[in-house]
Amino acid sequence: MIRYINRGPEVTIQDPLHPGQYKKYKDLNWQGMPEIISFTDYLRWNYTLNYGMHIRKLHAEHVLPIPYTIKPNSKILNVTIVTGKYDRVDYSSFLLYVICDVFFNCEGNLIHQEYCVSGYFRMFDSSDFFNGVELYNGKRIRCHAPLDEFLVPIMSKSGFDVVAEEILEKYYNKEYGYNNRINGKVLAEGMGYTIQYLRLSVNGNLKSKLIIDRKDVVVYDSNGRPITMLIPARTILVDKSLIEDTKLDNVIIHECVHIYLHNLFYYAQSLYRSVIGKEVPEFLDYFYSETQKDCIRWMETQANSIARHIQMPRDETTDFIIDFIDRYDEEMNFDDYRELIDMVKNRFGVSRYAAKKRIIELGWTEVRGVYTYCTTGYVDDHEIESRLPADQTYTLPLRCIAQIFGESKEFATLASSRRYIYIDGHMCRNDEKYVIKEYGVAFGLTEYAKHNMSECCISFKQIYGKQEYSYTYGELNKEDLRIIVEHTLDSEQKKKLRLAMDERKSEGQKLGNKATTNPLGEAVKFHMKRCGVTSDILSDRSGLGIATITKLRNGKKVKLETILAFSVALELEKTFMLDLIQKANLSFNAGNPAHNMYLTILELLPNANVFQINEFLKEEGFTPWTQERDKANTKEAV
């Protein structure tokens, strides 16, 4: 195999003092061959010499086009592959346009010229990489169905319906028709694939695998023991847990999209694996760099989205929605839109999320604020105005709010001002016009707020996350912050504020005047006495065990979470909480997601008790502050 520029144990770079010449250096960062490569890399590794020989041959025969600045008898010194452009023809073939940089020695002067070498590639027939050569001036090469460098189709979302219709037209048995749910097994069989049901993982997270070439695959028996099985080529493996599941068709159709759109990608990786002597991988078996991950993510996005378009064909779904809406003489309300989503879900056998997405894609954006999921459940239905961009939302999980809180000083300042409150998945103005409160505790949005979200709630931009294909996280929409009106305090409020500050200052002075070698222990005792609580009462209010409280009273080393639970249980002012953290030689780490979550909760949920905070943390996947009381109760029950 030919090692090419900047790849392999040795790095070859152009000599800046001598154009057309190269120097070699040992690559200290070389960690072996990558798991997947682009098709351009594959050409560089294996065909750089071939491209050089072909261009030299044409030049020797005086048929290579050259500009007037290069004399016909000039000698070619070097040929390198710069990049490649690829145009998909069908399931198994594509056109390729390879850009090569050619250095000429023209009477002692080194001149370089780029060429576009055109050709075509066929999986099941002969290919021709050298079908034509033209001068290349950097002009964009127009492709009918462009592929990226990994041979993954480049398409806009508007093209998903076209691909869905192509797959159904070519491979779906017409006898089944589209009036019934699309049968994933029938579609797979039409594409020449069989389905096998096996246990694919111990934890059940892996739902399917696409096996294009025959290979050994590790599966699991009923006891979770691994078994190696030889799986025939052209097989879709489906986890046994899905046999009676409504998601079965979607999972199979998802793999069918991979077969139709990403076969060229897989074939290129098979060629690469055959060269380096590694077993051909299955999908989801890769370990890859960030650059390679973008390719995998795009394939998953296409498979997820187009599977939805296949299950809910445009014409049939549109007719179904129109028939439903025609039943109503008056304007539809939230309950009506919920019924529409559920009707589409049941009619086409898809998830509620997929049904809602498809309805929006087909033009009924009124359902955007209906059935909006946030961490553990659906938030109250609300109206989203049509002018709000499709990639923005008013609903965001607390985990994402905490992330923004840690990243944006503007947002942290806004949250700390208490002018906004986090309620039912929204950052809403803390005003009785928008927030329903009872005994000073907020528990929902008013009906007015639900129909005027732009007036009272901050919108966030949704972008695809780096870790999970289907997950989106928020990025603060800075434009909404600029239009926030500053709140002012009246004279009575200012008087109360000064009294509160004077009280805190007085208490702080008393605490600061205590000379002690155990500042944490003395501060803990001071606050417990000031608040009139015993260790037993504190344990009940905080969930901390008596042993931990004793450690606190004695000024022993404790965790940040213990200090926070103590402070919240005693409803200490923020000044005193920070004082305790400092006396315990602890601090918040801005790079720690858990610490950002703590700060967010303390700012946005000031009235939450320790046990409510523990539930928030568990819902967001973080360890609760205190668990000792739960453990004690468990032991008592046993």
Coordinates of C-alpha atoms in Angstrom, one line a residue, residues 166-500:
E166 CA -38.1 5.6 -4.9
I167 CA -37.6 2.8 -2.3
L168 CA -41.3 2.0 -2.2
E169 CA -41.7 2.0 -5.9
K170 CA -38.7 -0.3 -6.5
Y171 CA -38.9 -2.7 -3.7
Y172 CA -42.3 -2.8 -2.0
N173 CA -44.7 -5.5 -3.1
K174 CA -47.6 -3.6 -4.7
E175 CA -50.0 -6.3 -3.5
Y176 CA -49.8 -5.0 0.0
G177 CA -50.6 -1.5 -1.2
Y178 CA -50.1 1.7 0.9
N179 CA -53.6 1.8 2.4
N180 CA -52.3 -0.6 5.1
R181 CA -49.2 0.0 7.3
I182 CA -45.9 -0.4 5.4
N183 CA -44.6 -3.9 6.3
G184 CA -40.9 -3.7 7.1
K185 CA -40.2 -7.4 6.5
V186 CA -41.9 -7.2 3.0
L187 CA -39.7 -4.2 2.1
A188 CA -36.5 -6.0 3.3
E189 CA -37.4 -9.1 1.3
G190 CA -38.0 -7.0 -1.8
M191 CA -34.5 -5.7 -1.4
G192 CA -33.2 -9.3 -1.1
Y193 CA -32.6 -9.3 2.6
T194 CA -33.8 -11.8 5.2
I195 CA -34.7 -11.0 8.9
Q196 CA -33.3 -12.9 11.9
Y197 CA -34.4 -12.3 15.4
L198 CA -31.6 -12.7 18.0
R199 CA -30.5 -11.2 21.3
L200 CA -28.1 -8.6 20.1
S201 CA -26.9 -7.1 23.4
V202 CA -27.1 -7.9 27.1
N203 CA -28.7 -4.6 28.1
G204 CA -31.1 -4.5 25.1
N205 CA -29.9 -1.2 23.8
L206 CA -28.9 -2.5 20.4
K207 CA -32.0 -3.0 18.3
S208 CA -30.7 -4.0 14.9
K209 CA -27.6 -4.8 12.8
L210 CA -27.1 -4.8 9.1
I211 CA -25.0 -7.6 7.8
I212 CA -24.1 -7.1 4.1
D213 CA -21.3 -9.7 3.8
R214 CA -21.2 -13.1 5.5
K215 CA -19.4 -12.9 8.9
D216 CA -19.2 -14.1 12.4
V217 CA -21.4 -12.1 14.8
V218 CA -21.5 -12.2 18.6
V219 CA -25.0 -12.5 20.0
Y220 CA -26.3 -13.6 23.4
D221 CA -28.3 -16.5 24.8
S222 CA -31.2 -16.1 27.3
N223 CA -28.7 -16.1 30.2
G224 CA -26.7 -13.3 28.7
R225 CA -23.8 -15.5 27.6
P226 CA -22.0 -14.5 24.4
I227 CA -22.4 -16.8 21.4
T228 CA -20.6 -16.5 18.0
M229 CA -22.8 -17.2 15.0
L230 CA -22.0 -17.2 11.3
I231 CA -24.6 -14.9 9.8
P232 CA -25.3 -15.1 6.0
A233 CA -24.8 -12.2 3.7
R234 CA -27.7 -9.8 3.1
T235 CA -29.3 -10.3 6.6
I236 CA -30.9 -7.8 9.0
L237 CA -30.6 -8.8 12.6
V238 CA -33.3 -7.6 14.9
D239 CA -33.3 -7.9 18.7
K240 CA -35.8 -10.5 20.0
S241 CA -37.4 -7.9 22.3
L242 CA -38.9 -6.2 19.2
I243 CA -40.9 -9.2 17.8
E244 CA -44.2 -8.0 19.3
D245 CA -43.2 -4.3 19.5
T246 CA -44.8 -1.5 17.5
K247 CA -41.3 -0.3 16.6
L248 CA -40.4 -3.4 14.7
D249 CA -41.3 -2.1 11.2
N250 CA -39.5 1.2 11.9
V251 CA -36.3 -0.6 12.9
I252 CA -36.3 -2.8 9.8
I253 CA -37.2 0.1 7.4
H254 CA -34.4 2.1 9.0
E255 CA -31.9 -0.6 7.9
C256 CA -33.5 -0.8 4.5
V257 CA -32.7 2.9 4.0
H258 CA -29.1 2.1 4.9
I259 CA -29.1 -0.6 2.3
Y260 CA -30.4 1.7 -0.4
L261 CA -28.5 4.9 0.3
H262 CA -25.3 3.8 2.0
N263 CA -24.3 0.6 0.2
L264 CA -21.5 2.5 -1.6
F265 CA -20.1 3.7 1.8
Y266 CA -20.1 0.1 3.1
Y267 CA -18.5 -1.3 -0.1
A268 CA -15.7 1.3 0.1
Q269 CA -15.0 0.2 3.7
S270 CA -15.0 -3.4 2.6
L271 CA -12.3 -2.6 -0.1
Y272 CA -10.3 -0.8 2.5
R273 CA -10.6 -3.7 5.0
S274 CA -9.5 -6.2 2.4
V275 CA -6.4 -4.2 1.8
I276 CA -5.3 -3.9 5.4
G277 CA -6.4 -7.5 6.3
K278 CA -9.1 -6.7 8.8
E279 CA -12.5 -8.4 9.0
V280 CA -15.3 -6.4 7.4
P281 CA -17.1 -4.5 10.1
E282 CA -20.9 -4.3 10.7
F283 CA -22.6 -1.0 11.1
L284 CA -22.3 0.3 14.6
D285 CA -19.0 -1.6 15.0
Y286 CA -16.8 1.5 14.3
F287 CA -14.5 3.4 16.6
Y288 CA -13.9 6.7 14.8
S289 CA -12.6 10.2 15.0
E290 CA -14.7 13.4 15.2
T291 CA -14.4 13.9 11.4
Q292 CA -15.5 10.3 10.7
K293 CA -18.4 10.7 13.2
D294 CA -19.9 13.4 11.1
C295 CA -20.3 10.9 8.3
I296 CA -21.9 8.3 10.6
R297 CA -24.3 10.9 12.1
W298 CA -25.4 12.0 8.7
M299 CA -26.2 8.4 7.7
E300 CA -28.2 7.9 10.9
T301 CA -30.1 11.2 10.3
Q302 CA -31.0 10.1 6.8
A303 CA -32.1 6.6 7.9
N304 CA -34.2 7.9 10.8
S305 CA -35.9 10.6 8.7
I306 CA -36.5 8.7 5.5
A307 CA -37.8 5.7 7.4
R308 CA -40.5 8.0 8.8
H309 CA -41.3 9.2 5.2
I310 CA -41.6 5.6 4.0
Q311 CA -44.0 4.6 6.9
M312 CA -46.1 7.7 6.3
P313 CA -46.1 8.3 2.5
R314 CA -46.8 12.0 1.5
D315 CA -50.0 11.5 -0.4
E316 CA -51.6 9.0 1.9
T317 CA -50.7 10.9 5.1
T318 CA -51.8 14.3 3.6
D319 CA -55.2 12.8 2.6
F320 CA -55.6 11.3 6.1
I321 CA -54.9 14.6 7.8
I322 CA -57.2 16.6 5.6
D323 CA -60.1 14.1 6.2
F324 CA -59.6 14.5 9.9
I325 CA -59.5 18.3 9.9
D326 CA -62.6 18.5 7.7
R327 CA -64.6 17.0 10.5
Y328 CA -64.3 20.3 12.5
D329 CA -66.4 23.3 11.7
E330 CA -64.6 25.5 14.3
E331 CA -61.0 26.2 14.9
M332 CA -59.2 23.2 16.4
N333 CA -57.8 23.4 20.0
F334 CA -55.0 21.6 21.8
D335 CA -57.1 18.5 22.5
D336 CA -58.1 18.2 18.8
Y337 CA -54.4 18.4 17.7
R338 CA -53.6 15.7 20.3
E339 CA -56.2 13.5 18.8
L340 CA -54.9 14.2 15.3
I341 CA -51.4 13.1 16.3
D342 CA -52.7 10.0 18.0
M343 CA -54.8 9.1 15.0
V344 CA -51.8 9.4 12.6
K345 CA -49.8 7.4 15.0
N346 CA -52.3 4.5 15.1
R347 CA -53.1 4.6 11.4
F348 CA -49.5 4.3 10.3
G349 CA -48.1 2.3 13.2
V350 CA -45.4 4.9 14.2
S351 CA -44.4 6.6 17.4
R352 CA -46.2 9.7 18.6
Y353 CA -43.0 11.7 18.0
A354 CA -42.7 10.4 14.4
A355 CA -46.4 11.2 13.8
K356 CA -46.0 14.8 15.1
K357 CA -42.8 15.3 13.1
R358 CA -44.5 14.1 9.9
I359 CA -47.6 16.3 10.4
I360 CA -45.3 19.4 10.8
E361 CA -43.2 18.4 7.7
L362 CA -46.4 18.2 5.7
G363 CA -47.3 21.8 6.6
W364 CA -49.5 21.7 9.7
T365 CA -47.2 23.6 12.0
E366 CA -50.0 24.2 14.5
V367 CA -49.1 21.0 16.3
R368 CA -45.5 22.2 17.2
G369 CA -46.4 23.0 20.9
V370 CA -48.6 19.8 21.4
Y371 CA -47.2 16.7 22.9
T372 CA -43.8 18.3 23.6
Y373 CA -41.7 16.0 25.7
C374 CA -39.2 17.2 28.3
T375 CA -37.0 14.8 30.3
T376 CA -39.7 12.7 32.1
G377 CA -43.0 13.7 30.5
Y378 CA -45.0 16.0 28.3
V379 CA -45.2 19.7 29.2
D380 CA -48.5 21.5 29.0
D381 CA -49.6 22.1 25.4
H382 CA -48.8 25.6 24.2
E383 CA -49.1 27.7 21.0
I384 CA -46.0 28.3 18.9
E385 CA -46.3 31.2 16.5
S386 CA -45.5 30.4 12.8
R387 CA -42.8 33.0 12.7
L388 CA -40.6 31.1 15.2
P389 CA -38.0 29.2 13.1
A390 CA -38.4 25.4 12.9
D391 CA -35.1 24.9 14.7
Q392 CA -36.1 26.9 17.8
T393 CA -38.2 25.8 20.8
Y394 CA -39.5 27.2 24.0
T395 CA -39.1 23.9 25.8
L396 CA -35.7 22.7 27.2
P397 CA -34.7 20.1 29.8
L398 CA -33.1 21.3 33.0
R399 CA -29.9 19.6 32.0
C400 CA -29.6 21.8 28.9
I401 CA -30.5 24.9 30.9
A402 CA -27.7 24.0 33.3
Q403 CA -25.3 23.7 30.3
I404 CA -26.2 27.1 29.0
F405 CA -26.0 28.5 32.6
G406 CA -22.4 27.4 32.7
E407 CA -21.5 28.6 29.3
S408 CA -23.2 32.0 29.0
K409 CA -22.6 34.9 31.4
E410 CA -25.6 36.7 30.0
F411 CA -27.9 33.8 30.8
A412 CA -26.4 33.3 34.2
T413 CA -26.9 36.9 35.0
L414 CA -30.5 36.8 33.8
A415 CA -31.3 33.6 35.8
S416 CA -29.7 35.1 38.9
S417 CA -31.9 38.1 38.7
R418 CA -34.9 35.9 39.4
R419 CA -36.8 37.9 36.7
Y420 CA -37.2 34.5 34.9
I421 CA -38.3 31.2 36.4
Y422 CA -37.9 27.7 35.1
I423 CA -41.4 26.2 35.0
D424 CA -42.8 23.2 33.1
G425 CA -39.7 23.1 30.8
H426 CA -39.8 26.8 30.0
M427 CA -37.8 29.9 31.0
C428 CA -40.7 32.2 31.7
R429 CA -41.0 35.7 33.0
N430 CA -41.6 35.5 36.7
D431 CA -44.9 37.5 36.6
E432 CA -48.4 36.6 37.7
K433 CA -49.7 37.4 34.2
Y434 CA -47.7 34.3 33.0
V435 CA -47.1 32.1 36.0
I436 CA -49.7 30.5 38.2
K437 CA -48.6 30.6 41.9
E438 CA -50.2 29.3 45.0
Y439 CA -48.8 30.3 48.4
G440 CA -45.8 31.9 46.6
V441 CA -44.9 28.6 44.8
A442 CA -45.1 28.5 41.0
F443 CA -46.7 25.4 39.5
G444 CA -47.7 26.2 35.9
L445 CA -48.2 28.6 33.1
T446 CA -51.3 30.7 32.7
E447 CA -53.6 30.2 29.7
Y448 CA -52.6 33.6 28.5
A449 CA -48.9 32.5 28.6
K450 CA -49.6 29.3 26.7
H451 CA -51.1 31.3 23.8
N452 CA -48.4 34.1 23.9
M453 CA -45.1 32.2 24.4
S454 CA -43.0 34.8 22.5
E455 CA -44.1 37.4 25.0
C456 CA -43.0 35.7 28.1
C457 CA -40.6 32.8 27.3
I458 CA -37.1 32.6 26.0
S459 CA -36.7 30.6 22.8
F460 CA -33.7 28.3 22.3
K461 CA -32.1 27.1 19.1
Q462 CA -32.0 23.3 18.6
I463 CA -28.9 21.7 17.2
Y464 CA -27.9 18.1 16.8
G465 CA -25.9 16.8 19.8
K466 CA -22.5 15.2 19.3
Q467 CA -23.2 12.1 21.4
E468 CA -26.7 10.9 20.4
Y469 CA -28.2 11.1 16.9
S470 CA -31.8 11.8 18.0
Y471 CA -31.0 14.2 20.9
T472 CA -31.0 17.9 20.5
Y473 CA -29.7 20.4 23.0
G474 CA -30.2 24.1 23.4
E475 CA -28.1 27.1 22.4
L476 CA -29.4 30.4 23.9
N477 CA -31.0 32.7 21.4
K478 CA -29.2 35.9 22.2
E479 CA -31.7 38.1 20.4
D480 CA -34.3 37.3 23.0
L481 CA -32.0 38.5 25.7
R482 CA -31.6 41.9 24.1
I483 CA -35.3 42.8 24.2
I484 CA -35.8 42.0 27.9
V485 CA -37.0 45.1 29.8
E486 CA -35.2 45.9 33.1
H487 CA -37.4 45.6 36.1
T488 CA -37.4 48.3 38.8
L489 CA -38.2 48.3 42.5
D490 CA -40.6 50.6 44.2
S491 CA -39.8 52.4 47.5
E492 CA -41.4 49.7 49.7
Q493 CA -39.5 46.9 48.0
K494 CA -36.2 48.8 48.3
K495 CA -36.9 49.3 52.0
K496 CA -37.5 45.6 52.6
L497 CA -34.4 44.8 50.6
R498 CA -32.2 47.1 52.7
L499 CA -33.6 45.6 55.9
A500 CA -32.9 42.1 54.7

